[in-house]
Amino acid sequence: MAGLSLNEPQTDPLDERWAGWLDQFSVGSVLFCSFGSDGVLSKEELRELLLGLEESGVPFMAVLKYPNGMTESEALPEGLVERVKQRGLIHSGWVQQQLILEHKAVGGYLCHAGFGSLAEAVASGCQLVLLPQKGDQFLNARLMSKDLKVGVEVERRDEDGWFTKESVREAVRSVMVDKEGPVGKEVRANHCRLKELLLNKELNNSYVDQLLEKMET
């Protein structure tokens, strides 16, 4: 888990635009969804992702890049914005991700399983829904969901790696709605243990000390 390192805490307040929207929801009820600065889904993938979020019934904030210079109306499923306007916010552009994850209303994070995103999610206590896109993200997702069991990976078809709105819906509900179910209880317990390790400065410093000792010998 050496790759899980935390960024310096952000000192600026969360933009009122996002804080005001999040404040209307209960503690831990909102799912934040983002794939980072270079994560761009195809129009078809966006459709499955967003329809899955809609069907989950969970309040969500999705920060997404639209493919090939498309506008919102071109990229998003028809009628979606209107249907989810009471509980869904979709934005394309930069946001204060770390501060959003730390907001009391945010209880889950759907991401691509990059190490930086995983560390922020664990440190903030957000439950993980993993949808890797490329390279080592697939290995990270397997590690977190299969080995450590601190999150749930969205299922993909074996034959072509495609994910569906149903698989998104089920993954989200397993950690955000069915909290007392076997999957929800297990990932939450393991998440708490990993968070304690990640935030243990004495333990983390010992790793650095051991590395320096080995380099000096």
PDB file of N, CA and C in Angstrom, residues 2 196-215:
ATOM      1  N   ALA A   2       2.120   1.101  -0.334  1.00  0.00           N
ATOM      2  CA  ALA A   2       3.007   2.259  -0.296  1.00  0.00           C
ATOM      3  C   ALA A   2       2.566   3.352  -1.243  1.00  0.00           C
ATOM      4  N   GLU A 196      -7.431   3.825   9.428  1.00  0.00           N
ATOM      5  CA  GLU A 196      -6.598   3.978  10.618  1.00  0.00           C
ATOM      6  C   GLU A 196      -5.122   3.818  10.281  1.00  0.00           C
ATOM      7  N   LEU A 197      -4.806   2.853   9.424  1.00  0.00           N
ATOM      8  CA  LEU A 197      -3.416   2.639   9.022  1.00  0.00           C
ATOM      9  C   LEU A 197      -2.891   3.817   8.203  1.00  0.00           C
ATOM     10  N   LEU A 198      -3.717   4.269   7.270  1.00  0.00           N
ATOM     11  CA  LEU A 198      -3.300   5.355   6.380  1.00  0.00           C
ATOM     12  C   LEU A 198      -3.037   6.643   7.138  1.00  0.00           C
ATOM     13  N   LEU A 199      -3.835   6.905   8.190  1.00  0.00           N
ATOM     14  CA  LEU A 199      -3.710   8.155   8.941  1.00  0.00           C
ATOM     15  C   LEU A 199      -2.767   8.034  10.139  1.00  0.00           C
ATOM     16  N   ASN A 200      -2.166   6.869  10.311  1.00  0.00           N
ATOM     17  CA  ASN A 200      -1.224   6.658  11.408  1.00  0.00           C
ATOM     18  C   ASN A 200       0.142   7.215  11.003  1.00  0.00           C
ATOM     19  N   LYS A 201       0.427   8.455  11.392  1.00  0.00           N
ATOM     20  CA  LYS A 201       1.664   9.117  10.977  1.00  0.00           C
ATOM     21  C   LYS A 201       2.895   8.404  11.521  1.00  0.00           C
ATOM     22  N   GLU A 202       2.803   7.883  12.746  1.00  0.00           N
ATOM     23  CA  GLU A 202       3.944   7.192  13.335  1.00  0.00           C
ATOM     24  C   GLU A 202       4.309   5.958  12.521  1.00  0.00           C
ATOM     25  N   LEU A 203       3.281   5.212  12.109  1.00  0.00           N
ATOM     26  CA  LEU A 203       3.526   4.021  11.305  1.00  0.00           C
ATOM     27  C   LEU A 203       4.092   4.392   9.952  1.00  0.00           C
ATOM     28  N   ASN A 204       3.521   5.410   9.302  1.00  0.00           N
ATOM     29  CA  ASN A 204       4.010   5.826   7.984  1.00  0.00           C
ATOM     30  C   ASN A 204       5.443   6.343   8.045  1.00  0.00           C
ATOM     31  N   ASN A 205       5.751   7.086   9.119  1.00  0.00           N
ATOM     32  CA  ASN A 205       7.117   7.585   9.269  1.00  0.00           C
ATOM     33  C   ASN A 205       8.108   6.445   9.453  1.00  0.00           C
ATOM     34  N   SER A 206       7.655   5.363  10.101  1.00  0.00           N
ATOM     35  CA  SER A 206       8.548   4.221  10.324  1.00  0.00           C
ATOM     36  C   SER A 206       8.963   3.589   9.004  1.00  0.00           C
ATOM     37  N   TYR A 207       8.043   3.596   7.997  1.00  0.00           N
ATOM     38  CA  TYR A 207       8.398   3.062   6.690  1.00  0.00           C
ATOM     39  C   TYR A 207       9.533   3.876   6.069  1.00  0.00           C
ATOM     40  N   VAL A 208       9.452   5.200   6.209  1.00  0.00           N
ATOM     41  CA  VAL A 208      10.503   6.067   5.662  1.00  0.00           C
ATOM     42  C   VAL A 208      11.817   5.821   6.387  1.00  0.00           C
ATOM     43  N   ASP A 209      11.750   5.703   7.710  1.00  0.00           N
ATOM     44  CA  ASP A 209      12.962   5.452   8.500  1.00  0.00           C
ATOM     45  C   ASP A 209      13.624   4.142   8.089  1.00  0.00           C
ATOM     46  N   GLN A 210      12.800   3.116   7.886  1.00  0.00           N
ATOM     47  CA  GLN A 210      13.347   1.823   7.476  1.00  0.00           C
ATOM     48  C   GLN A 210      13.997   1.904   6.111  1.00  0.00           C
ATOM     49  N   LEU A 211      13.379   2.664   5.213  1.00  0.00           N
ATOM     50  CA  LEU A 211      13.953   2.824   3.876  1.00  0.00           C
ATOM     51  C   LEU A 211      15.299   3.538   3.952  1.00  0.00           C
ATOM     52  N   LEU A 212      15.385   4.598   4.760  1.00  0.00           N
ATOM     53  CA  LEU A 212      16.633   5.331   4.883  1.00  0.00           C
ATOM     54  C   LEU A 212      17.725   4.461   5.484  1.00  0.00           C
ATOM     55  N   GLU A 213      17.359   3.636   6.459  1.00  0.00           N
ATOM     56  CA  GLU A 213      18.337   2.730   7.073  1.00  0.00           C
ATOM     57  C   GLU A 213      18.910   1.759   6.050  1.00  0.00           C
ATOM     58  N   LYS A 214      18.013   1.232   5.196  1.00  0.00           N
ATOM     59  CA  LYS A 214      18.473   0.272   4.187  1.00  0.00           C
ATOM     60  C   LYS A 214      19.371   0.948   3.151  1.00  0.00           C
ATOM     61  N   MET A 215      19.073   2.213   2.843  1.00  0.00           N
ATOM     62  CA  MET A 215      19.876   2.938   1.862  1.00  0.00           C
ATOM     63  C   MET A 215      21.260   3.254   2.419  1.00  0.00           C
TER      64      MET A 215
END
